[in-house]
Amino acid sequence: ILSRLIREHPDRIVVRCRYLWYPLAITWPIALVVLASLGYLITAIELSLGLLSTAAFIATGVILYWLALRWFMMRHRKLALAEALERRRARQEAAASEEQPVESGEVVTVDPEDEEGMDLESIGEQTRHLLRLLFALGVAVAVVLFWSETIPLITVLDEIPVPLTGGLTLLGLLQAMLIVVVTYIVVQDLPGLLELALRARASEPGKRHAISTLCQYAATTIGTVLLLGVLDVDWTKFGWIAAGLSVGIGFGLQEVVANLVCGLMLLFESPIRMGDVVTVEGTTGTVTKIGI
């Protein structure tokens, strides 16, 4: 069943760890049979139902992942075909303006090249990476919550303190590490997903860039708030920092705040877009990126 996955993706973690979970998958049902034969019938039944539910969770996650990936692949092909048709129409108009004969039976081939800086192949890779992470995380959370009713793993982890962390438990440490990793991957791969999802609705690359940038900032903010919540940070201790920042903003950071507001205005109002040629104090250049 997994031969194709092993052949096409030998570097994935699931494939690398197969010699660890292969024996577990084989010995688990045998252990249930041994439990039932020793008289622990109810325990064996509960664990077997849990095993079936875990397999169902994994199968459902895999099916939903491939359905979502199929939808994005179809959208990818439609966008590439629309760009190929647009390029053919531009060539026909150029040929007509030059009074050159146009071949009406020209075959349109789909070229994944994107003329705006980010090709569709990289967008597809980012989309696959992000979807894989989201569905894997969803399946893992569902499995852990399901087994927590049978095996009190979450309760045990919440009772193990981590030294030199100010009262942080092992469960909180794992949650903090998970939030950091997920936030980093989401911030890195979110532009590709949004680029593919918004490409048909927002034709201007500047609008798509603004939306992607704001979504990245929002994801970073949400991840930071969740991380501080897990670490149980006392916000009252940072009151003096807020007071110091207010004084610093009033005296020394006026230009920084002005630049921040100007960046937000550029992102929302788009008076200057990506690709525009601007001249500032005698220096002429092309706008390639706009941030806050």
PDB file of C-alpha atoms in Angstrom:
ATOM      1  CA  ILE A   1       0.000   0.000   0.000  1.00  0.00           C
ATOM      2  CA  LEU A   2       2.789   2.429   0.892  1.00  0.00           C
ATOM      3  CA  SER A   3       5.248   1.374  -1.810  1.00  0.00           C
ATOM      4  CA  ARG A   4       4.461   4.379  -4.000  1.00  0.00           C
ATOM      5  CA  LEU A   5       4.893   6.783  -1.062  1.00  0.00           C
ATOM      6  CA  ILE A   6       8.244   5.189  -0.203  1.00  0.00           C
ATOM      7  CA  ARG A   7       9.392   5.301  -3.822  1.00  0.00           C
ATOM      8  CA  GLU A   8       8.348   8.889  -4.576  1.00  0.00           C
ATOM      9  CA  HIS A   9       9.024  10.525  -1.189  1.00  0.00           C
ATOM     10  CA  PRO A  10      11.872   8.694   0.547  1.00  0.00           C
ATOM     11  CA  ASP A  11      12.838  11.727   2.657  1.00  0.00           C
ATOM     12  CA  ARG A  12       9.555  12.183   4.514  1.00  0.00           C
ATOM     13  CA  ILE A  13       9.416  11.531   8.244  1.00  0.00           C
ATOM     14  CA  VAL A  14       6.718   8.875   7.887  1.00  0.00           C
ATOM     15  CA  VAL A  15       8.872   6.941   5.432  1.00  0.00           C
ATOM     16  CA  ARG A  16      12.040   7.314   7.481  1.00  0.00           C
ATOM     17  CA  CYS A  17      10.327   6.052  10.642  1.00  0.00           C
ATOM     18  CA  ARG A  18       8.602   3.114   8.965  1.00  0.00           C
ATOM     19  CA  TYR A  19      10.912   0.593  10.626  1.00  0.00           C
ATOM     20  CA  LEU A  20       9.642   1.950  13.949  1.00  0.00           C
ATOM     21  CA  TRP A  21       5.910   1.949  13.315  1.00  0.00           C
ATOM     22  CA  TYR A  22       5.822  -1.152  11.090  1.00  0.00           C
ATOM     23  CA  PRO A  23       6.478  -3.474  14.089  1.00  0.00           C
ATOM     24  CA  LEU A  24       4.045  -1.452  16.228  1.00  0.00           C
ATOM     25  CA  ALA A  25       1.288  -1.790  13.644  1.00  0.00           C
ATOM     26  CA  ILE A  26       1.863  -5.552  13.470  1.00  0.00           C
ATOM     27  CA  THR A  27       2.274  -6.284  17.179  1.00  0.00           C
ATOM     28  CA  TRP A  28      -0.603  -4.068  18.365  1.00  0.00           C
ATOM     29  CA  PRO A  29      -3.422  -6.436  17.248  1.00  0.00           C
ATOM     30  CA  ILE A  30      -1.417  -9.411  18.543  1.00  0.00           C
ATOM     31  CA  ALA A  31      -1.127  -7.704  21.933  1.00  0.00           C
ATOM     32  CA  LEU A  32      -4.899  -7.177  21.964  1.00  0.00           C
ATOM     33  CA  VAL A  33      -5.449 -10.885  21.286  1.00  0.00           C
ATOM     34  CA  VAL A  34      -3.102 -11.734  24.164  1.00  0.00           C
ATOM     35  CA  LEU A  35      -4.964  -9.330  26.477  1.00  0.00           C
ATOM     36  CA  ALA A  36      -8.309 -10.889  25.592  1.00  0.00           C
ATOM     37  CA  SER A  37      -6.938 -14.405  26.138  1.00  0.00           C
ATOM     38  CA  LEU A  38      -5.659 -13.391  29.591  1.00  0.00           C
ATOM     39  CA  GLY A  39      -9.130 -12.227  30.616  1.00  0.00           C
ATOM     40  CA  TYR A  40      -8.881  -8.480  30.004  1.00  0.00           C
ATOM     41  CA  LEU A  41     -11.684  -8.616  27.461  1.00  0.00           C
ATOM     42  CA  ILE A  42     -13.215  -5.170  28.075  1.00  0.00           C
ATOM     43  CA  THR A  43      -9.778  -3.530  27.955  1.00  0.00           C
ATOM     44  CA  ALA A  44      -8.989  -5.337  24.706  1.00  0.00           C
ATOM     45  CA  ILE A  45     -12.305  -4.229  23.213  1.00  0.00           C
ATOM     46  CA  GLU A  46     -11.778  -0.585  24.199  1.00  0.00           C
ATOM     47  CA  LEU A  47      -8.244  -0.553  22.832  1.00  0.00           C
ATOM     48  CA  SER A  48      -9.312  -2.256  19.603  1.00  0.00           C
ATOM     49  CA  LEU A  49     -12.072   0.316  19.092  1.00  0.00           C
ATOM     50  CA  GLY A  50      -9.504   3.005  19.731  1.00  0.00           C
ATOM     51  CA  LEU A  51      -7.215   1.443  17.129  1.00  0.00           C
ATOM     52  CA  LEU A  52     -10.019   1.383  14.563  1.00  0.00           C
ATOM     53  CA  SER A  53     -10.956   4.985  15.366  1.00  0.00           C
ATOM     54  CA  THR A  54      -7.324   6.062  14.969  1.00  0.00           C
ATOM     55  CA  ALA A  55      -7.159   4.372  11.574  1.00  0.00           C
ATOM     56  CA  ALA A  56     -10.431   6.077  10.626  1.00  0.00           C
ATOM     57  CA  PHE A  57      -9.061   9.488  11.666  1.00  0.00           C
ATOM     58  CA  ILE A  58      -5.920   8.961   9.607  1.00  0.00           C
ATOM     59  CA  ALA A  59      -7.843   7.718   6.560  1.00  0.00           C
ATOM     60  CA  THR A  60     -10.271  10.651   6.757  1.00  0.00           C
ATOM     61  CA  GLY A  61      -7.402  13.131   7.007  1.00  0.00           C
ATOM     62  CA  VAL A  62      -5.639  11.588   4.014  1.00  0.00           C
ATOM     63  CA  ILE A  63      -8.814  11.625   1.905  1.00  0.00           C
ATOM     64  CA  LEU A  64      -9.623  15.247   2.801  1.00  0.00           C
ATOM     65  CA  TYR A  65      -6.019  16.279   2.102  1.00  0.00           C
ATOM     66  CA  TRP A  66      -6.055  14.757  -1.374  1.00  0.00           C
ATOM     67  CA  LEU A  67      -9.484  16.255  -2.119  1.00  0.00           C
ATOM     68  CA  ALA A  68      -8.235  19.715  -1.125  1.00  0.00           C
ATOM     69  CA  LEU A  69      -5.030  19.174  -3.094  1.00  0.00           C
ATOM     70  CA  ARG A  70      -7.061  18.062  -6.113  1.00  0.00           C
ATOM     71  CA  TRP A  71      -9.135  21.253  -5.911  1.00  0.00           C
ATOM     72  CA  PHE A  72      -6.019  23.419  -5.819  1.00  0.00           C
ATOM     73  CA  MET A  73      -4.452  21.461  -8.677  1.00  0.00           C
ATOM     74  CA  MET A  74      -7.570  22.047 -10.818  1.00  0.00           C
ATOM     75  CA  ARG A  75      -7.441  25.738  -9.937  1.00  0.00           C
ATOM     76  CA  HIS A  76      -3.757  25.744 -10.809  1.00  0.00           C
ATOM     77  CA  ARG A  77      -4.483  24.296 -14.250  1.00  0.00           C
ATOM     78  CA  LYS A  78      -7.323  26.757 -14.893  1.00  0.00           C
ATOM     79  CA  LEU A  79      -5.122  29.720 -14.030  1.00  0.00           C
ATOM     80  CA  ALA A  80      -2.298  28.446 -16.225  1.00  0.00           C
ATOM     81  CA  LEU A  81      -4.720  27.891 -19.118  1.00  0.00           C
ATOM     82  CA  ALA A  82      -6.218  31.369 -18.678  1.00  0.00           C
ATOM     83  CA  GLU A  83      -2.732  32.911 -18.777  1.00  0.00           C
ATOM     84  CA  ALA A  84      -1.869  30.908 -21.905  1.00  0.00           C
ATOM     85  CA  LEU A  85      -5.066  32.109 -23.599  1.00  0.00           C
ATOM     86  CA  GLU A  86      -4.295  35.691 -22.595  1.00  0.00           C
ATOM     87  CA  ARG A  87      -0.788  35.433 -24.056  1.00  0.00           C
ATOM     88  CA  ARG A  88      -2.196  34.011 -27.309  1.00  0.00           C
ATOM     89  CA  ARG A  89      -4.729  36.839 -27.503  1.00  0.00           C
ATOM     90  CA  ALA A  90      -1.947  39.380 -26.971  1.00  0.00           C
ATOM     91  CA  ARG A  91       0.112  37.782 -29.747  1.00  0.00           C
ATOM     92  CA  GLN A  92      -2.890  37.818 -32.083  1.00  0.00           C
ATOM     93  CA  GLU A  93      -3.551  41.494 -31.354  1.00  0.00           C
ATOM     94  CA  ALA A  94       0.116  42.323 -31.917  1.00  0.00           C
ATOM     95  CA  ALA A  95       0.114  40.393 -35.175  1.00  0.00           C
ATOM     96  CA  ALA A  96      -3.123  42.069 -36.271  1.00  0.00           C
ATOM     97  CA  SER A  97      -1.718  45.526 -35.521  1.00  0.00           C
ATOM     98  CA  GLU A  98       1.316  44.697 -37.670  1.00  0.00           C
ATOM     99  CA  GLU A  99      -0.974  43.281 -40.423  1.00  0.00           C
ATOM    100  CA  GLN A 100       0.599  39.840 -40.197  1.00  0.00           C
ATOM    101  CA  PRO A 101      -1.338  36.644 -40.895  1.00  0.00           C
ATOM    102  CA  VAL A 102      -2.654  34.940 -37.725  1.00  0.00           C
ATOM    103  CA  GLU A 103      -2.975  31.190 -37.455  1.00  0.00           C
ATOM    104  CA  SER A 104      -6.500  30.511 -36.230  1.00  0.00           C
ATOM    105  CA  GLY A 105      -5.783  26.893 -35.411  1.00  0.00           C
ATOM    106  CA  GLU A 106      -2.964  27.583 -32.968  1.00  0.00           C
ATOM    107  CA  VAL A 107      -2.782  25.081 -30.144  1.00  0.00           C
ATOM    108  CA  VAL A 108      -2.666  26.592 -26.670  1.00  0.00           C
ATOM    109  CA  THR A 109      -0.131  24.939 -24.394  1.00  0.00           C
ATOM    110  CA  VAL A 110      -0.212  25.524 -20.654  1.00  0.00           C
ATOM    111  CA  ASP A 111       3.007  27.115 -19.442  1.00  0.00           C
ATOM    112  CA  PRO A 112       3.318  27.323 -15.656  1.00  0.00           C
ATOM    113  CA  GLU A 113       5.582  30.351 -15.874  1.00  0.00           C
ATOM    114  CA  ASP A 114       4.325  33.335 -13.967  1.00  0.00           C
ATOM    115  CA  GLU A 115       5.421  36.702 -15.318  1.00  0.00           C
ATOM    116  CA  GLU A 116       4.853  38.497 -12.002  1.00  0.00           C
ATOM    117  CA  GLY A 117       7.714  37.085  -9.999  1.00  0.00           C
ATOM    118  CA  MET A 118       6.363  33.926  -8.325  1.00  0.00           C
ATOM    119  CA  ASP A 119       5.906  30.907 -10.581  1.00  0.00           C
ATOM    120  CA  LEU A 120       2.980  28.543 -10.143  1.00  0.00           C
ATOM    121  CA  GLU A 121       5.230  25.585  -9.370  1.00  0.00           C
ATOM    122  CA  SER A 122       6.555  27.263  -6.224  1.00  0.00           C
ATOM    123  CA  ILE A 123       3.019  28.304  -5.309  1.00  0.00           C
ATOM    124  CA  GLY A 124       1.900  24.696  -5.657  1.00  0.00           C
ATOM    125  CA  GLU A 125       4.743  23.456  -3.436  1.00  0.00           C
ATOM    126  CA  GLN A 126       3.902  25.996  -0.736  1.00  0.00           C
ATOM    127  CA  THR A 127       0.231  25.039  -0.956  1.00  0.00           C
ATOM    128  CA  ARG A 128       0.995  21.324  -0.619  1.00  0.00           C
ATOM    129  CA  HIS A 129       3.316  21.944   2.313  1.00  0.00           C
ATOM    130  CA  LEU A 130       0.770  24.076   4.181  1.00  0.00           C
ATOM    131  CA  LEU A 131      -2.150  21.730   3.488  1.00  0.00           C
ATOM    132  CA  ARG A 132      -0.067  18.755   4.622  1.00  0.00           C
ATOM    133  CA  LEU A 133       0.765  20.535   7.860  1.00  0.00           C
ATOM    134  CA  LEU A 134      -2.820  21.588   8.580  1.00  0.00           C
ATOM    135  CA  PHE A 135      -4.348  18.178   7.937  1.00  0.00           C
ATOM    136  CA  ALA A 136      -1.594  16.344   9.821  1.00  0.00           C
ATOM    137  CA  LEU A 137      -2.054  18.684  12.767  1.00  0.00           C
ATOM    138  CA  GLY A 138      -5.829  18.208  12.684  1.00  0.00           C
ATOM    139  CA  VAL A 139      -5.510  14.409  12.636  1.00  0.00           C
ATOM    140  CA  ALA A 140      -2.940  14.465  15.444  1.00  0.00           C
ATOM    141  CA  VAL A 141      -5.130  16.664  17.648  1.00  0.00           C
ATOM    142  CA  ALA A 142      -8.185  14.472  16.982  1.00  0.00           C
ATOM    143  CA  VAL A 143      -6.253  11.301  17.838  1.00  0.00           C
ATOM    144  CA  VAL A 144      -4.790  12.793  21.033  1.00  0.00           C
ATOM    145  CA  LEU A 145      -8.179  14.068  22.214  1.00  0.00           C
ATOM    146  CA  PHE A 146      -9.775  10.713  21.472  1.00  0.00           C
ATOM    147  CA  TRP A 147      -7.154   8.721  23.362  1.00  0.00           C
ATOM    148  CA  SER A 148      -7.143  11.182  26.269  1.00  0.00           C
ATOM    149  CA  GLU A 149     -10.491   9.718  27.347  1.00  0.00           C
ATOM    150  CA  THR A 150      -8.902   6.271  27.630  1.00  0.00           C
ATOM    151  CA  ILE A 151      -5.314   7.078  28.597  1.00  0.00           C
ATOM    152  CA  PRO A 152      -4.844  10.204  30.795  1.00  0.00           C
ATOM    153  CA  LEU A 153      -1.748  11.303  28.898  1.00  0.00           C
ATOM    154  CA  ILE A 154      -2.635  15.010  28.842  1.00  0.00           C
ATOM    155  CA  THR A 155      -3.284  15.022  32.598  1.00  0.00           C
ATOM    156  CA  VAL A 156       0.033  13.308  33.307  1.00  0.00           C
ATOM    157  CA  LEU A 157       1.985  15.725  31.077  1.00  0.00           C
ATOM    158  CA  ASP A 158       0.280  18.666  32.752  1.00  0.00           C
ATOM    159  CA  GLU A 159       1.543  17.473  36.149  1.00  0.00           C
ATOM    160  CA  ILE A 160       5.243  17.167  35.183  1.00  0.00           C
ATOM    161  CA  PRO A 161       7.054  20.462  35.910  1.00  0.00           C
ATOM    162  CA  VAL A 162       9.963  21.597  33.766  1.00  0.00           C
ATOM    163  CA  PRO A 163      12.878  22.927  35.842  1.00  0.00           C
ATOM    164  CA  LEU A 164      14.162  26.468  35.349  1.00  0.00           C
ATOM    165  CA  THR A 165      10.996  27.579  33.532  1.00  0.00           C
ATOM    166  CA  GLY A 166       9.064  29.260  36.331  1.00  0.00           C
ATOM    167  CA  GLY A 167       6.321  26.691  36.808  1.00  0.00           C
ATOM    168  CA  LEU A 168       5.922  25.616  33.184  1.00  0.00           C
ATOM    169  CA  THR A 169       4.803  22.015  32.779  1.00  0.00           C
ATOM    170  CA  LEU A 170       5.867  19.535  30.128  1.00  0.00           C
ATOM    171  CA  LEU A 171       2.485  19.885  28.406  1.00  0.00           C
ATOM    172  CA  GLY A 172       2.894  23.664  28.233  1.00  0.00           C
ATOM    173  CA  LEU A 173       6.408  23.286  26.840  1.00  0.00           C
ATOM    174  CA  LEU A 174       5.174  20.931  24.106  1.00  0.00           C
ATOM    175  CA  GLN A 175       2.319  23.306  23.290  1.00  0.00           C
ATOM    176  CA  ALA A 176       4.723  26.259  23.074  1.00  0.00           C
ATOM    177  CA  MET A 177       7.061  24.346  20.740  1.00  0.00           C
ATOM    178  CA  LEU A 178       4.107  23.292  18.577  1.00  0.00           C
ATOM    179  CA  ILE A 179       2.813  26.870  18.350  1.00  0.00           C
ATOM    180  CA  VAL A 180       6.237  28.181  17.317  1.00  0.00           C
ATOM    181  CA  VAL A 181       6.699  25.534  14.614  1.00  0.00           C
ATOM    182  CA  VAL A 182       3.168  25.868  13.224  1.00  0.00           C
ATOM    183  CA  THR A 183       3.315  29.684  13.209  1.00  0.00           C
ATOM    184  CA  TYR A 184       6.653  29.671  11.391  1.00  0.00           C
ATOM    185  CA  ILE A 185       5.456  27.238   8.716  1.00  0.00           C
ATOM    186  CA  VAL A 186       2.141  29.057   8.251  1.00  0.00           C
ATOM    187  CA  VAL A 187       3.867  32.436   7.872  1.00  0.00           C
ATOM    188  CA  GLN A 188       6.335  30.963   5.355  1.00  0.00           C
ATOM    189  CA  ASP A 189       3.799  29.078   3.203  1.00  0.00           C
ATOM    190  CA  LEU A 190       0.690  31.262   3.535  1.00  0.00           C
ATOM    191  CA  PRO A 191       1.599  33.610   0.626  1.00  0.00           C
ATOM    192  CA  GLY A 192       1.612  30.709  -1.844  1.00  0.00           C
ATOM    193  CA  LEU A 193      -1.825  29.535  -0.728  1.00  0.00           C
ATOM    194  CA  LEU A 194      -3.294  33.041  -0.845  1.00  0.00           C
ATOM    195  CA  GLU A 195      -1.644  33.765  -4.192  1.00  0.00           C
ATOM    196  CA  LEU A 196      -3.356  30.741  -5.705  1.00  0.00           C
ATOM    197  CA  ALA A 197      -6.691  31.390  -3.975  1.00  0.00           C
ATOM    198  CA  LEU A 198      -6.853  35.126  -4.802  1.00  0.00           C
ATOM    199  CA  ARG A 199      -5.353  35.032  -8.267  1.00  0.00           C
ATOM    200  CA  ALA A 200      -8.681  34.920 -10.086  1.00  0.00           C
ATOM    201  CA  ARG A 201     -10.396  37.516  -7.842  1.00  0.00           C
ATOM    202  CA  ALA A 202      -7.600  40.075  -7.521  1.00  0.00           C
ATOM    203  CA  SER A 203      -5.944  40.645 -10.880  1.00  0.00           C
ATOM    204  CA  GLU A 204      -3.483  43.252  -9.606  1.00  0.00           C
ATOM    205  CA  PRO A 205      -0.381  41.772  -7.961  1.00  0.00           C
ATOM    206  CA  GLY A 206      -0.243  44.711  -5.539  1.00  0.00           C
ATOM    207  CA  LYS A 207      -3.589  43.814  -3.979  1.00  0.00           C
ATOM    208  CA  ARG A 208      -2.631  40.170  -3.626  1.00  0.00           C
ATOM    209  CA  HIS A 209       0.681  41.177  -2.065  1.00  0.00           C
ATOM    210  CA  ALA A 210      -1.093  43.502   0.387  1.00  0.00           C
ATOM    211  CA  ILE A 211      -3.544  40.790   1.427  1.00  0.00           C
ATOM    212  CA  SER A 212      -0.756  38.223   1.793  1.00  0.00           C
ATOM    213  CA  THR A 213       1.358  40.625   3.846  1.00  0.00           C
ATOM    214  CA  LEU A 214      -1.500  41.516   6.188  1.00  0.00           C
ATOM    215  CA  CYS A 215      -2.402  37.840   6.624  1.00  0.00           C
ATOM    216  CA  GLN A 216       1.227  37.065   7.482  1.00  0.00           C
ATOM    217  CA  TYR A 217       1.227  39.814  10.110  1.00  0.00           C
ATOM    218  CA  ALA A 218      -2.083  38.513  11.481  1.00  0.00           C
ATOM    219  CA  ALA A 219      -0.751  34.946  11.675  1.00  0.00           C
ATOM    220  CA  THR A 220       2.398  36.167  13.441  1.00  0.00           C
ATOM    221  CA  THR A 221       0.325  38.176  15.921  1.00  0.00           C
ATOM    222  CA  ILE A 222      -2.035  35.281  16.644  1.00  0.00           C
ATOM    223  CA  GLY A 223       0.897  32.893  17.127  1.00  0.00           C
ATOM    224  CA  THR A 224       2.637  35.333  19.482  1.00  0.00           C
ATOM    225  CA  VAL A 225      -0.513  35.837  21.570  1.00  0.00           C
ATOM    226  CA  LEU A 226      -1.094  32.070  21.804  1.00  0.00           C
ATOM    227  CA  LEU A 227       2.540  31.494  22.767  1.00  0.00           C
ATOM    228  CA  LEU A 228       2.429  34.110  25.510  1.00  0.00           C
ATOM    229  CA  GLY A 229      -0.850  32.638  26.734  1.00  0.00           C
ATOM    230  CA  VAL A 230       0.676  29.163  26.985  1.00  0.00           C
ATOM    231  CA  LEU A 231       3.736  30.567  28.775  1.00  0.00           C
ATOM    232  CA  ASP A 232       1.350  32.301  31.215  1.00  0.00           C
ATOM    233  CA  VAL A 233       2.960  35.716  30.828  1.00  0.00           C
ATOM    234  CA  ASP A 234       1.758  38.279  33.340  1.00  0.00           C
ATOM    235  CA  TRP A 235       0.979  41.399  31.325  1.00  0.00           C
ATOM    236  CA  THR A 236       0.879  43.594  34.418  1.00  0.00           C
ATOM    237  CA  LYS A 237       4.657  43.252  34.694  1.00  0.00           C
ATOM    238  CA  PHE A 238       5.087  44.980  31.349  1.00  0.00           C
ATOM    239  CA  GLY A 239       3.290  48.178  32.300  1.00  0.00           C
ATOM    240  CA  TRP A 240       6.568  50.048  32.704  1.00  0.00           C
ATOM    241  CA  ILE A 241       7.554  48.941  29.188  1.00  0.00           C
ATOM    242  CA  ALA A 242       4.360  50.483  27.800  1.00  0.00           C
ATOM    243  CA  ALA A 243       5.056  53.700  29.694  1.00  0.00           C
ATOM    244  CA  GLY A 244       8.616  53.817  28.376  1.00  0.00           C
ATOM    245  CA  LEU A 245       7.458  53.147  24.831  1.00  0.00           C
ATOM    246  CA  SER A 246       4.891  55.939  25.045  1.00  0.00           C
ATOM    247  CA  VAL A 247       7.597  58.395  26.084  1.00  0.00           C
ATOM    248  CA  GLY A 248       9.975  57.078  23.405  1.00  0.00           C
ATOM    249  CA  ILE A 249       7.304  57.320  20.719  1.00  0.00           C
ATOM    250  CA  GLY A 250       6.517  60.876  21.787  1.00  0.00           C
ATOM    251  CA  PHE A 251      10.135  62.037  21.592  1.00  0.00           C
ATOM    252  CA  GLY A 252      12.408  59.780  19.570  1.00  0.00           C
ATOM    253  CA  LEU A 253      10.289  57.396  17.475  1.00  0.00           C
ATOM    254  CA  GLN A 254       8.063  59.816  15.612  1.00  0.00           C
ATOM    255  CA  GLU A 255       9.643  58.981  12.250  1.00  0.00           C
ATOM    256  CA  VAL A 256       9.300  55.237  12.892  1.00  0.00           C
ATOM    257  CA  VAL A 257       5.600  55.618  13.703  1.00  0.00           C
ATOM    258  CA  ALA A 258       5.125  57.840  10.653  1.00  0.00           C
ATOM    259  CA  ASN A 259       6.755  55.206   8.444  1.00  0.00           C
ATOM    260  CA  LEU A 260       4.518  52.535   9.990  1.00  0.00           C
ATOM    261  CA  VAL A 261       1.369  54.541   9.242  1.00  0.00           C
ATOM    262  CA  CYS A 262       2.609  55.302   5.720  1.00  0.00           C
ATOM    263  CA  GLY A 263       3.248  51.599   5.122  1.00  0.00           C
ATOM    264  CA  LEU A 264      -0.273  50.730   6.226  1.00  0.00           C
ATOM    265  CA  MET A 265      -1.709  53.436   3.958  1.00  0.00           C
ATOM    266  CA  LEU A 266       0.290  52.091   1.010  1.00  0.00           C
ATOM    267  CA  LEU A 267      -0.969  48.563   1.662  1.00  0.00           C
ATOM    268  CA  PHE A 268      -4.632  49.538   2.033  1.00  0.00           C
ATOM    269  CA  GLU A 269      -5.046  52.415  -0.433  1.00  0.00           C
ATOM    270  CA  SER A 270      -2.472  51.197  -3.014  1.00  0.00           C
ATOM    271  CA  PRO A 271      -1.474  54.620  -4.399  1.00  0.00           C
ATOM    272  CA  ILE A 272       1.786  52.908  -5.329  1.00  0.00           C
ATOM    273  CA  ARG A 273       1.669  49.290  -6.493  1.00  0.00           C
ATOM    274  CA  MET A 274       4.238  46.619  -7.111  1.00  0.00           C
ATOM    275  CA  GLY A 275       5.838  47.090 -10.519  1.00  0.00           C
ATOM    276  CA  ASP A 276       5.468  50.877 -10.550  1.00  0.00           C
ATOM    277  CA  VAL A 277       8.501  52.958 -11.520  1.00  0.00           C
ATOM    278  CA  VAL A 278       9.037  55.765  -9.003  1.00  0.00           C
ATOM    279  CA  THR A 279      11.614  58.527  -8.618  1.00  0.00           C
ATOM    280  CA  VAL A 280      12.614  59.686  -5.134  1.00  0.00           C
ATOM    281  CA  GLU A 281      15.136  62.522  -4.810  1.00  0.00           C
ATOM    282  CA  GLY A 282      16.685  61.795  -8.190  1.00  0.00           C
ATOM    283  CA  THR A 283      16.841  58.006  -7.727  1.00  0.00           C
ATOM    284  CA  THR A 284      14.583  55.981 -10.044  1.00  0.00           C
ATOM    285  CA  GLY A 285      13.637  52.380  -9.336  1.00  0.00           C
ATOM    286  CA  THR A 286      10.917  49.758  -9.614  1.00  0.00           C
ATOM    287  CA  VAL A 287       8.766  48.847  -6.615  1.00  0.00           C
ATOM    288  CA  THR A 288       9.282  45.159  -5.840  1.00  0.00           C
ATOM    289  CA  LYS A 289       7.852  44.871  -2.329  1.00  0.00           C
ATOM    290  CA  ILE A 290       5.732  46.934   0.055  1.00  0.00           C
ATOM    291  CA  GLY A 291       5.599  46.289   3.803  1.00  0.00           C
ATOM    292  CA  ILE A 292       4.681  48.192   6.945  1.00  0.00           C
TER     293      ILE A 292
END
